[in-house]
Amino acid sequence: MAETKTHTRTLKARLVKWTVLLALFGYILWMLGPYLRSTLVRDSAVTAWAHHATAPIAGALDGNPRAPGSRVGSDGRVAEIVNPLADRRPLDLAAADVTRAEARVVALTQLLSDLTQEVSETEAEVRRYALGFTRDLGLAISGTTARLAQIDAELRLLRAIEERARNLSARGFAALTERDEASLRVTVLERQKVELEALLARDRQRLEAASLQVFLLDDGSDPPWAVSSLHQLEQARLEIQAELSAAEADLERAWAAAEAADSAYRRQRSAHVLAQPGAVIGDGDIDQQIVTVDPDGDGFAWRHG
């Protein structure tokens, strides 16, 4: 009987002990339940499958990101980030270089056009003067040739007169002065013939040079309208043409640099946060700039900034 009572008291003590322990454990579960539920749910919903990536640039969200529950489109864009503090000085400098290069090309183009027109007008003027010069020189050669023919005829006649005067003087029928006068006239005509032949040779040389676009006056100088002035204009035109080609190349390089600067500025100015196309936007903490993306149960959280 005593042993039975002792066993009963032991069972009651154990029961009280387990009751207290169960109550304490229940209290602990009751107190920690919300935290455990939150941790388990969040870890299973985000942490266990989340992958975080930093946004491509610094900045702020522009507009509204895709709402939770929506699906990412084929472009993969979730949100756009804009950096209003992006440095655009390289772009402005490149644009200024383009402006200067364009102004130089325009100026050289106009100068080349003016020179081309002047060369064309000078060529027409030279052709007119050259035609007149050649005609005048041809007439002068024809006149000299005709005069030489006359002198030859006169010389034949004067030499005959000189010969008769010499014969008559030798026989005493004519004075010596008549013979000397005839000889003097022959000498004068012969000198004129030599001078005209030299003039004719020089004019023929000038005519031959004119056929090669080299025009010479009687004193050997160039006329004011000579081709040499045209050559100078043409040389100036070729130099301007070379400068224009170099300026156009500089303009192309300036445009290429400006396009590169513009592309770099755009990349610094704005960029898109991308996710897998078709992914489902889950719940995210917008205040913390986190958007949770769930692509068919394999989701991830995308962090901006």
Short mmCIF file of C-alpha atoms in Angstrom, two decimals:
data_model
loop_
_atom_site.label_atom_id
_atom_site.label_comp_id
_atom_site.label_asym_id
_atom_site.label_seq_id
_atom_site.Cartn_x
_atom_site.Cartn_y
_atom_site.Cartn_z
CA MET A 1 0.00 0.00 0.00
CA ALA A 2 2.83 2.37 0.82
CA GLU A 3 4.58 1.54 -2.41
CA THR A 4 1.40 2.35 -4.39
CA LYS A 5 1.11 5.78 -2.79
CA THR A 6 4.75 6.54 -3.51
CA HIS A 7 4.37 5.58 -7.18
CA THR A 8 1.26 7.76 -7.47
CA ARG A 9 3.07 10.81 -6.05
CA THR A 10 5.95 10.26 -8.52
CA LEU A 11 3.57 10.15 -11.50
CA LYS A 12 1.83 13.34 -10.34
CA ALA A 13 5.23 15.14 -9.99
CA ARG A 14 6.25 14.07 -13.47
CA LEU A 15 2.91 15.15 -14.89
CA VAL A 16 3.24 18.60 -13.30
CA LYS A 17 6.77 18.87 -14.61
CA TRP A 18 5.79 17.98 -18.19
CA THR A 19 2.78 20.25 -17.97
CA VAL A 20 4.97 23.16 -16.96
CA LEU A 21 7.48 22.38 -19.72
CA LEU A 22 4.75 22.10 -22.35
CA ALA A 23 3.22 25.36 -21.16
CA LEU A 24 6.60 27.07 -21.32
CA PHE A 25 7.26 25.66 -24.79
CA GLY A 26 3.80 26.78 -25.94
CA TYR A 27 4.44 30.25 -24.56
CA ILE A 28 7.77 30.43 -26.39
CA LEU A 29 6.14 29.29 -29.65
CA TRP A 30 3.36 31.82 -29.15
CA MET A 31 5.86 34.63 -28.60
CA LEU A 32 8.19 33.67 -31.46
CA GLY A 33 5.51 32.54 -33.86
CA PRO A 34 5.16 35.76 -35.95
CA TYR A 35 8.89 36.12 -36.28
CA LEU A 36 9.36 32.50 -37.31
CA ARG A 37 6.48 32.68 -39.73
CA SER A 38 7.87 35.88 -41.27
CA THR A 39 11.37 34.42 -41.51
CA LEU A 40 10.24 31.16 -42.99
CA VAL A 41 7.88 32.78 -45.48
CA ARG A 42 10.37 35.49 -46.52
CA ASP A 43 13.27 33.07 -46.77
CA SER A 44 11.26 30.66 -48.84
CA ALA A 45 9.75 33.44 -50.98
CA VAL A 46 12.83 35.57 -51.52
CA THR A 47 16.06 34.59 -49.84
CA ALA A 48 16.09 30.99 -50.89
CA TRP A 49 15.81 31.87 -54.56
CA ALA A 50 16.82 35.56 -54.71
CA HIS A 51 19.66 36.87 -56.89
CA HIS A 52 20.62 40.53 -56.41
CA ALA A 53 22.29 42.68 -59.09
CA THR A 54 23.45 46.29 -58.95
CA ALA A 55 21.92 48.78 -61.37
CA PRO A 56 24.17 49.66 -64.37
CA ILE A 57 24.45 53.34 -63.40
CA ALA A 58 23.90 55.56 -60.40
CA GLY A 59 20.74 57.60 -60.38
CA ALA A 60 17.07 57.55 -59.52
CA LEU A 61 14.07 55.64 -60.83
CA ASP A 62 12.35 57.53 -63.63
CA GLY A 63 8.64 56.88 -63.69
CA ASN A 64 7.02 53.83 -62.18
CA PRO A 65 8.66 50.40 -62.25
CA ARG A 66 6.52 47.44 -63.20
CA ALA A 67 3.93 46.70 -60.58
CA PRO A 68 4.14 43.54 -58.47
CA GLY A 69 2.24 40.72 -60.09
CA SER A 70 2.87 41.94 -63.63
CA ARG A 71 5.02 40.01 -66.05
CA VAL A 72 8.24 41.29 -67.64
CA GLY A 73 7.86 41.95 -71.37
CA SER A 74 9.97 40.66 -74.23
CA ASP A 75 12.34 43.63 -73.89
CA GLY A 76 13.19 42.55 -70.33
CA ARG A 77 12.77 46.05 -68.93
CA VAL A 78 11.70 46.42 -65.32
CA ALA A 79 12.48 50.10 -64.70
CA GLU A 80 14.58 52.97 -66.02
CA ILE A 81 17.28 54.77 -64.05
CA VAL A 82 18.14 58.38 -64.85
CA ASN A 83 21.26 60.22 -63.70
CA PRO A 84 20.63 63.99 -63.99
CA LEU A 85 24.22 64.66 -62.88
CA ALA A 86 25.81 62.87 -65.86
CA ASP A 87 28.72 64.91 -67.20
CA ARG A 88 27.88 66.27 -70.67
CA ARG A 89 31.01 68.42 -71.05
CA PRO A 90 32.69 65.93 -73.44
CA LEU A 91 29.54 66.00 -75.57
CA ASP A 92 29.48 69.82 -75.60
CA LEU A 93 33.16 69.96 -76.57
CA ALA A 94 32.62 67.44 -79.35
CA ALA A 95 29.63 69.44 -80.62
CA ALA A 96 31.76 72.61 -80.64
CA ASP A 97 34.41 70.79 -82.68
CA VAL A 98 31.75 69.76 -85.18
CA THR A 99 30.52 73.36 -85.43
CA ARG A 100 34.04 74.67 -86.08
CA ALA A 101 34.74 71.95 -88.65
CA GLU A 102 31.45 72.66 -90.43
CA ALA A 103 32.19 76.39 -90.53
CA ARG A 104 35.62 75.72 -92.05
CA VAL A 105 34.16 73.40 -94.68
CA VAL A 106 31.53 76.00 -95.58
CA ALA A 107 34.13 78.78 -95.85
CA LEU A 108 36.49 76.70 -97.97
CA THR A 109 33.63 75.51 -100.17
CA GLN A 110 32.61 79.11 -100.85
CA LEU A 111 36.22 80.12 -101.52
CA LEU A 112 36.67 77.19 -103.88
CA SER A 113 33.47 78.14 -105.70
CA ASP A 114 34.65 81.75 -106.08
CA LEU A 115 38.07 80.65 -107.34
CA THR A 116 36.52 78.18 -109.77
CA GLN A 117 34.31 80.91 -111.18
CA GLU A 118 37.27 83.29 -111.41
CA VAL A 119 39.34 80.64 -113.18
CA SER A 120 36.49 80.04 -115.64
CA GLU A 121 36.11 83.76 -116.34
CA THR A 122 39.87 84.21 -116.68
CA GLU A 123 40.09 81.27 -119.08
CA ALA A 124 37.41 82.84 -121.30
CA GLU A 125 39.19 86.20 -121.18
CA VAL A 126 42.56 84.63 -121.97
CA ARG A 127 41.04 82.79 -124.93
CA ARG A 128 39.67 86.05 -126.31
CA TYR A 129 42.97 87.91 -125.85
CA ALA A 130 44.95 84.96 -127.16
CA LEU A 131 42.82 84.84 -130.29
CA GLY A 132 43.35 88.56 -130.89
CA PHE A 133 47.07 88.28 -130.10
CA THR A 134 47.52 85.39 -132.53
CA ARG A 135 45.60 87.19 -135.27
CA ASP A 136 47.60 90.41 -134.82
CA LEU A 137 50.86 88.48 -134.83
CA GLY A 138 49.80 86.61 -137.96
CA LEU A 139 48.98 89.89 -139.69
CA ALA A 140 52.34 91.35 -138.63
CA ILE A 141 54.14 88.32 -140.06
CA SER A 142 52.18 88.58 -143.30
CA GLY A 143 53.00 92.30 -143.54
CA THR A 144 56.69 91.72 -142.88
CA THR A 145 56.80 88.91 -145.43
CA ALA A 146 55.16 91.14 -148.05
CA ARG A 147 57.53 94.02 -147.26
CA LEU A 148 60.53 91.69 -147.65
CA ALA A 149 59.23 90.63 -151.04
CA GLN A 150 58.99 94.30 -152.07
CA ILE A 151 62.51 94.98 -150.84
CA ASP A 152 63.80 92.07 -152.88
CA ALA A 153 62.17 93.53 -155.99
CA GLU A 154 63.52 97.00 -155.23
CA LEU A 155 66.99 95.60 -154.61
CA ARG A 156 67.00 93.86 -157.97
CA LEU A 157 66.05 97.13 -159.67
CA LEU A 158 68.52 99.25 -157.67
CA ARG A 159 71.36 96.82 -158.29
CA ALA A 160 70.65 97.04 -162.02
CA ILE A 161 70.65 100.85 -161.80
CA GLU A 162 73.89 100.72 -159.77
CA GLU A 163 75.51 98.51 -162.38
CA ARG A 164 74.56 100.86 -165.26
CA ALA A 165 75.77 103.91 -163.32
CA ARG A 166 79.10 102.19 -162.68
CA ASN A 167 79.48 101.33 -166.39
CA LEU A 168 78.54 104.85 -167.52
CA SER A 169 80.87 106.40 -164.97
CA ALA A 170 83.72 104.19 -166.13
CA ARG A 171 83.21 105.39 -169.74
CA GLY A 172 82.82 109.01 -168.64
CA PHE A 173 79.14 109.32 -169.52
CA ALA A 174 77.94 109.65 -165.87
CA ALA A 175 79.16 111.39 -162.76
CA LEU A 176 80.59 109.38 -159.87
CA THR A 177 77.91 110.82 -157.58
CA GLU A 178 75.18 108.97 -159.49
CA ARG A 179 77.06 105.69 -158.99
CA ASP A 180 77.57 106.39 -155.28
CA GLU A 181 73.93 107.37 -154.79
CA ALA A 182 72.77 104.11 -156.37
CA SER A 183 75.12 102.12 -154.15
CA LEU A 184 73.85 103.96 -151.06
CA ARG A 185 70.25 103.16 -151.87
CA VAL A 186 71.13 99.47 -152.26
CA THR A 187 72.92 99.47 -148.93
CA VAL A 188 69.97 101.08 -147.14
CA LEU A 189 67.52 98.54 -148.54
CA GLU A 190 69.79 95.65 -147.65
CA ARG A 191 69.97 96.92 -144.05
CA GLN A 192 66.18 97.19 -143.94
CA LYS A 193 65.92 93.66 -145.27
CA VAL A 194 68.18 92.33 -142.53
CA GLU A 195 66.16 94.12 -139.86
CA LEU A 196 62.85 92.87 -141.26
CA GLU A 197 64.15 89.31 -141.53
CA ALA A 198 65.18 89.44 -137.87
CA LEU A 199 61.74 90.83 -136.96
CA LEU A 200 60.04 88.14 -139.02
CA ALA A 201 62.05 85.39 -137.33
CA ARG A 202 61.20 86.76 -133.88
CA ASP A 203 57.47 87.08 -134.73
CA ARG A 204 57.41 83.51 -135.99
CA GLN A 205 58.95 82.35 -132.74
CA ARG A 206 56.35 84.32 -130.78
CA LEU A 207 53.58 82.73 -132.88
CA GLU A 208 54.96 79.26 -132.20
CA ALA A 209 55.15 80.05 -128.47
CA ALA A 210 51.55 81.33 -128.56
CA SER A 211 50.46 77.94 -129.87
CA LEU A 212 51.91 76.56 -126.61
CA GLN A 213 50.01 79.15 -124.52
CA VAL A 214 53.11 81.29 -123.98
CA PHE A 215 52.46 84.86 -125.05
CA LEU A 216 55.27 87.41 -125.39
CA LEU A 217 55.20 91.08 -126.28
CA ASP A 218 57.76 92.74 -128.57
CA ASP A 219 60.03 93.45 -125.61
CA GLY A 220 59.83 89.85 -124.40
CA SER A 221 57.56 90.58 -121.41
CA ASP A 222 54.24 88.90 -120.62
CA PRO A 223 51.00 90.74 -121.44
CA PRO A 224 48.80 91.51 -118.42
CA TRP A 225 46.25 88.94 -119.51
CA ALA A 226 48.88 86.23 -120.08
CA VAL A 227 48.27 82.60 -119.14
CA SER A 228 50.70 82.91 -116.23
CA SER A 229 47.97 84.70 -114.26
CA LEU A 230 45.62 81.85 -115.09
CA HIS A 231 48.20 79.36 -113.87
CA GLN A 232 48.45 81.22 -110.57
CA LEU A 233 44.68 81.11 -110.14
CA GLU A 234 44.57 77.42 -110.99
CA GLN A 235 47.35 76.71 -108.49
CA ALA A 236 45.44 78.60 -105.80
CA ARG A 237 42.29 76.64 -106.65
CA LEU A 238 44.12 73.32 -106.32
CA GLU A 239 45.53 74.37 -102.93
CA ILE A 240 42.06 75.31 -101.69
CA GLN A 241 40.72 72.01 -103.01
CA ALA A 242 43.34 70.16 -100.98
CA GLU A 243 42.48 72.19 -97.87
CA LEU A 244 38.79 71.47 -98.39
CA SER A 245 39.44 67.73 -98.65
CA ALA A 246 41.40 67.86 -95.38
CA ALA A 247 38.65 69.93 -93.73
CA GLU A 248 35.99 67.42 -94.85
CA ALA A 249 38.06 64.60 -93.36
CA ASP A 250 38.35 66.60 -90.11
CA LEU A 251 34.57 67.08 -90.14
CA GLU A 252 33.99 63.34 -90.52
CA ARG A 253 36.31 62.68 -87.59
CA ALA A 254 34.54 65.37 -85.54
CA TRP A 255 31.15 63.79 -86.28
CA ALA A 256 32.48 60.36 -85.29
CA ALA A 257 33.84 61.78 -82.02
CA ALA A 258 30.55 63.59 -81.36
CA GLU A 259 28.54 60.42 -81.95
CA ALA A 260 30.84 58.51 -79.59
CA ALA A 261 30.50 61.27 -76.95
CA ASP A 262 26.72 61.28 -77.39
CA SER A 263 26.57 57.51 -77.00
CA ALA A 264 28.73 57.66 -73.87
CA TYR A 265 26.58 60.46 -72.41
CA ARG A 266 23.38 58.52 -73.08
CA ARG A 267 24.82 55.47 -71.34
CA GLN A 268 25.73 57.63 -68.33
CA ARG A 269 22.43 59.55 -68.43
CA SER A 270 19.97 56.65 -68.38
CA ALA A 271 19.86 52.87 -68.36
CA HIS A 272 17.27 50.14 -67.91
CA VAL A 273 17.05 47.57 -65.16
CA LEU A 274 16.55 44.29 -66.98
CA ALA A 275 15.06 40.98 -65.96
CA GLN A 276 14.34 37.73 -67.69
CA PRO A 277 11.53 38.17 -70.24
CA GLY A 278 8.34 36.58 -68.98
CA ALA A 279 9.34 36.83 -65.32
CA VAL A 280 6.61 37.69 -62.84
CA ILE A 281 7.14 40.76 -60.68
CA GLY A 282 6.72 39.73 -57.04
CA ASP A 283 6.30 41.85 -53.93
CA GLY A 284 9.20 44.21 -53.37
CA ASP A 285 10.16 46.92 -50.95
CA ILE A 286 9.99 50.00 -53.17
CA ASP A 287 11.27 52.22 -50.37
CA GLN A 288 14.44 50.16 -50.38
CA GLN A 289 14.45 50.18 -54.18
CA ILE A 290 14.10 46.39 -54.42
CA VAL A 291 11.88 44.75 -56.99
CA THR A 292 11.31 41.02 -56.55
CA VAL A 293 10.98 39.01 -59.73
CA ASP A 294 9.62 35.49 -59.84
CA PRO A 295 10.26 33.75 -63.17
CA ASP A 296 8.05 30.68 -62.85
CA GLY A 297 9.11 29.84 -59.34
CA ASP A 298 12.78 30.48 -60.01
CA GLY A 299 12.53 34.12 -59.12
CA PHE A 300 15.05 36.66 -57.95
CA ALA A 301 15.12 40.13 -56.39
CA TRP A 302 16.61 42.95 -58.48
CA ARG A 303 18.19 45.77 -56.52
CA HIS A 304 18.37 49.32 -57.98
CA GLY A 305 21.26 51.53 -56.94
#
